[in-house]
CSV table of C-alpha atoms in Angstrom, one decimal:
chain,number,residue,atom,x,y,z
A,1,UNK,CA,87.0,-14.9,111.4
A,2,UNK,CA,90.2,-12.8,111.8
A,3,UNK,CA,90.6,-9.2,110.9
A,4,UNK,CA,92.5,-10.4,107.8
A,5,UNK,CA,89.5,-12.5,106.8
A,6,UNK,CA,86.7,-10.0,107.1
A,7,UNK,CA,84.3,-9.9,104.2
A,8,UNK,CA,85.4,-7.5,101.4
A,9,UNK,CA,82.1,-5.5,101.7
A,10,UNK,CA,82.6,-4.9,105.4
A,11,UNK,CA,86.2,-3.9,104.9
A,12,UNK,CA,85.4,-1.5,102.1
A,13,UNK,CA,82.5,0.1,104.0
A,14,UNK,CA,84.7,0.6,107.1
A,15,UNK,CA,87.5,1.9,105.0
A,16,UNK,CA,85.2,4.4,103.2
A,17,UNK,CA,83.9,5.8,106.5
A,18,UNK,CA,87.4,5.9,107.9
A,19,UNK,CA,88.7,7.9,104.9
A,20,UNK,CA,85.7,10.3,104.9
A,21,UNK,CA,85.8,11.2,108.6
A,22,UNK,CA,89.6,11.5,108.7
A,23,UNK,CA,89.2,14.1,105.9
A,24,UNK,CA,86.5,15.9,107.8
A,25,UNK,CA,88.6,16.3,110.9
A,26,UNK,CA,91.8,17.2,109.0
A,27,UNK,CA,89.9,20.0,107.3
A,28,UNK,CA,88.8,21.6,110.6
A,29,UNK,CA,90.4,25.1,111.0
A,30,UNK,CA,93.1,25.5,113.7
A,31,UNK,CA,90.8,27.8,115.6
A,32,UNK,CA,88.1,25.0,115.7
A,33,UNK,CA,90.7,22.5,116.9
A,34,UNK,CA,91.8,24.8,119.7
A,35,UNK,CA,88.2,25.6,120.8
A,36,UNK,CA,87.3,21.9,120.7
A,37,UNK,CA,90.2,20.9,123.0
A,38,UNK,CA,89.3,23.6,125.5
A,39,UNK,CA,85.6,22.7,125.5
A,40,UNK,CA,86.4,19.0,125.9
A,41,UNK,CA,88.6,19.7,128.9
A,42,UNK,CA,85.9,21.8,130.5
A,43,UNK,CA,83.2,19.3,129.8
A,44,UNK,CA,85.1,16.5,131.5
A,45,UNK,CA,86.5,18.4,134.5
A,46,UNK,CA,82.9,19.7,135.1
A,47,UNK,CA,81.5,16.2,135.3
A,48,UNK,CA,81.7,15.1,138.9
A,49,UNK,CA,81.2,11.4,138.2
A,50,UNK,CA,84.4,11.4,136.1
A,51,UNK,CA,86.4,13.7,138.4
A,52,UNK,CA,85.7,11.5,141.4
A,53,UNK,CA,88.1,9.0,139.7
A,54,UNK,CA,91.9,9.0,140.1
A,55,UNK,CA,93.6,7.0,137.3
A,56,UNK,CA,93.0,8.2,133.8
A,57,UNK,CA,94.5,6.7,130.6
A,58,UNK,CA,94.7,9.2,127.7
A,59,UNK,CA,96.5,9.5,124.4
A,60,UNK,CA,98.4,12.2,122.6
A,61,UNK,CA,96.6,13.5,119.5
A,62,UNK,CA,97.7,12.3,116.0
A,63,UNK,CA,96.2,12.7,112.5
A,64,UNK,CA,94.0,15.7,113.5
A,65,UNK,CA,92.5,13.8,116.5
A,66,UNK,CA,90.9,15.9,119.2
A,67,UNK,CA,93.8,17.5,121.1
A,68,UNK,CA,94.0,16.1,124.7
A,69,UNK,CA,96.8,18.3,126.0
A,70,UNK,CA,94.4,20.9,127.7
A,71,UNK,CA,92.6,17.9,129.4
A,72,UNK,CA,95.8,16.4,130.5
A,73,UNK,CA,97.0,19.7,132.0
A,74,UNK,CA,93.6,20.0,133.8
A,75,UNK,CA,93.8,16.5,135.2
A,76,UNK,CA,97.3,17.1,136.5
A,77,UNK,CA,96.1,20.4,138.1
A,78,UNK,CA,93.3,18.4,139.8
A,79,UNK,CA,95.8,16.0,141.2
A,80,UNK,CA,94.9,13.1,139.0
A,81,UNK,CA,97.2,10.4,137.7
A,82,UNK,CA,97.5,10.2,133.9
A,83,UNK,CA,98.7,7.3,131.8
A,84,UNK,CA,99.7,7.1,128.1
A,85,UNK,CA,99.6,4.0,125.8
A,86,UNK,CA,102.8,2.4,124.7
A,87,UNK,CA,103.1,-0.3,122.0
A,88,UNK,CA,103.7,-3.6,123.8
A,89,UNK,CA,107.2,-4.8,123.1
A,90,UNK,CA,106.5,-8.5,123.5
A,91,UNK,CA,102.8,-8.9,122.5
A,92,UNK,CA,102.4,-7.3,119.0
A,93,UNK,CA,99.1,-5.5,118.6
A,94,UNK,CA,98.6,-4.8,122.3
A,95,UNK,CA,99.1,-1.7,124.4
A,96,UNK,CA,100.6,-1.0,127.8
A,97,UNK,CA,99.7,2.1,129.8
A,98,UNK,CA,102.5,4.0,131.5
A,99,UNK,CA,102.4,6.7,134.1
A,100,UNK,CA,102.7,10.1,132.4
A,101,UNK,CA,104.1,13.0,134.5
A,102,UNK,CA,105.2,16.5,133.5
A,103,UNK,CA,108.8,15.3,133.7
A,104,UNK,CA,108.2,12.2,131.6
A,105,UNK,CA,110.5,12.0,128.5
A,106,UNK,CA,108.7,10.9,125.3
A,107,UNK,CA,110.1,9.2,122.2
A,108,UNK,CA,108.3,8.4,118.9
A,109,UNK,CA,107.1,4.9,118.4
A,110,UNK,CA,107.1,3.2,115.0
A,111,UNK,CA,104.0,5.2,113.9
A,112,UNK,CA,105.7,8.4,114.9
A,113,UNK,CA,103.5,9.0,117.9
A,114,UNK,CA,105.2,10.1,121.1
A,115,UNK,CA,105.1,7.7,124.0
A,116,UNK,CA,106.9,7.3,127.3
A,117,UNK,CA,110.1,5.2,127.4
A,118,UNK,CA,109.3,1.8,128.6
A,119,UNK,CA,109.8,1.4,132.4
A,120,UNK,CA,108.2,-1.5,134.1
A,121,UNK,CA,107.9,0.5,137.3
A,122,UNK,CA,105.5,2.9,135.6
A,123,UNK,CA,103.2,0.3,134.1
A,124,UNK,CA,99.6,0.4,135.3
A,125,UNK,CA,97.6,-2.8,134.6
A,126,UNK,CA,94.6,-2.1,132.3
A,127,UNK,CA,92.1,-3.4,134.9
A,128,UNK,CA,93.5,-1.0,137.5
A,129,UNK,CA,92.7,2.1,135.5
A,130,UNK,CA,89.5,4.0,136.4
A,131,UNK,CA,88.9,5.6,133.0
A,132,UNK,CA,90.4,4.8,129.6
A,133,UNK,CA,89.8,7.6,127.1
A,134,UNK,CA,90.3,6.2,123.6
A,135,UNK,CA,90.9,7.9,120.3
A,136,UNK,CA,88.6,6.9,117.4
A,137,UNK,CA,87.8,7.8,113.8
A,138,UNK,CA,84.1,7.4,113.9
A,139,UNK,CA,81.3,6.4,116.3
A,140,UNK,CA,77.5,6.0,116.1
A,141,UNK,CA,74.7,6.4,118.7
A,142,UNK,CA,74.9,2.7,119.6
A,143,UNK,CA,78.4,3.1,120.9
A,144,UNK,CA,80.1,1.4,118.0
A,145,UNK,CA,83.6,2.6,117.5
A,146,UNK,CA,85.7,2.7,114.4
A,147,UNK,CA,89.4,3.0,115.0
A,148,UNK,CA,92.4,3.4,112.6
A,149,UNK,CA,92.3,-0.3,111.8
A,150,UNK,CA,95.2,-1.6,113.8
A,151,UNK,CA,93.0,-3.2,116.5
A,152,UNK,CA,95.3,-2.1,119.3
A,153,UNK,CA,92.5,-0.8,121.6
A,154,UNK,CA,90.1,-3.7,120.8
A,155,UNK,CA,92.8,-6.3,121.7
A,156,UNK,CA,93.9,-4.5,124.8
A,157,UNK,CA,90.4,-3.7,126.1
A,158,UNK,CA,89.4,-7.4,125.6
A,159,UNK,CA,91.6,-8.1,128.7
A,160,UNK,CA,89.1,-6.2,130.9
A,161,UNK,CA,86.9,-8.5,133.0
A,162,UNK,CA,83.2,-8.4,132.2
A,163,UNK,CA,82.5,-6.9,135.7
A,164,UNK,CA,85.3,-4.4,135.5
A,165,UNK,CA,84.5,-1.0,136.9
A,166,UNK,CA,86.9,0.7,134.4
A,167,UNK,CA,85.0,3.1,132.2
A,168,UNK,CA,86.0,3.1,128.5
A,169,UNK,CA,85.1,6.5,126.9
A,170,UNK,CA,85.8,7.6,123.4
A,171,UNK,CA,86.8,11.2,122.6
A,172,UNK,CA,86.0,12.7,119.3
A,173,UNK,CA,85.3,15.9,117.4
A,174,UNK,CA,81.5,16.5,116.8
A,175,UNK,CA,82.0,15.8,113.1
A,176,UNK,CA,83.1,12.2,113.8
A,177,UNK,CA,79.6,11.0,114.6
A,178,UNK,CA,78.1,8.9,111.8
A,179,UNK,CA,74.7,7.2,111.2
A,180,UNK,CA,76.0,3.7,111.5
A,181,UNK,CA,79.4,2.0,112.0
A,182,UNK,CA,79.6,-1.4,110.3
A,183,UNK,CA,80.8,-3.7,113.1
A,184,UNK,CA,83.0,-6.8,113.1
A,185,UNK,CA,83.0,-9.6,115.7
A,186,UNK,CA,86.2,-8.3,117.5
A,187,UNK,CA,84.8,-4.8,118.0
A,188,UNK,CA,84.3,-3.7,121.5
A,189,UNK,CA,81.5,-1.1,121.8
A,190,UNK,CA,82.1,2.0,123.9
A,191,UNK,CA,80.2,2.8,127.1
A,192,UNK,CA,80.4,6.5,126.5
A,193,UNK,CA,81.7,9.0,124.0
A,194,UNK,CA,82.4,12.7,124.8
A,195,UNK,CA,82.7,15.4,122.2
A,196,UNK,CA,83.1,19.1,122.7
A,197,UNK,CA,79.3,19.5,122.4
A,198,UNK,CA,77.9,16.4,124.0
A,199,UNK,CA,78.4,13.5,126.5
A,200,UNK,CA,76.9,10.3,125.1
A,201,UNK,CA,76.1,7.5,127.5
A,202,UNK,CA,75.2,4.2,125.9
A,203,UNK,CA,75.0,2.1,129.2
């Protein structure tokens, strides 16, 4: 069953959760957003198992997502390589990850989200990344992830081999945890989720 053919009840319940949690994070005060971004960066950079890695895929916050800029700055300062998602120009619905440096020029994609200009020399294969930090709208304590509904990360992450050492970790505000995310067959559960207050490990 494709995403366009999902049962109406599943689609409606996912849509209701998506709308509710997006409203919650959009209502967070600016001071809370700033504190959350700083605490997230500290939590990750103080985790030795994560900081032993070199190649980190991240994203630039949109729609009141958890701000990743302090984390990106901290990773650069620690000598880590950072990569950002770019909409695949030839495979609709998929992402490429491009090396992101302080000097990288960004341009808005069709969703208005800044991304690096496509340069084949800067592409890092998904399977070669050590950690992929993903955005999300909601998550539960089983590692189920609810995204914005486009399926970009689910399709892209499906390319990872079953025995891949790459860690896929969701980043979220504390308020984005829900009791249960209704799942569909194409959903790829997360191994870990990190919020400003807690590091969840579902492995």
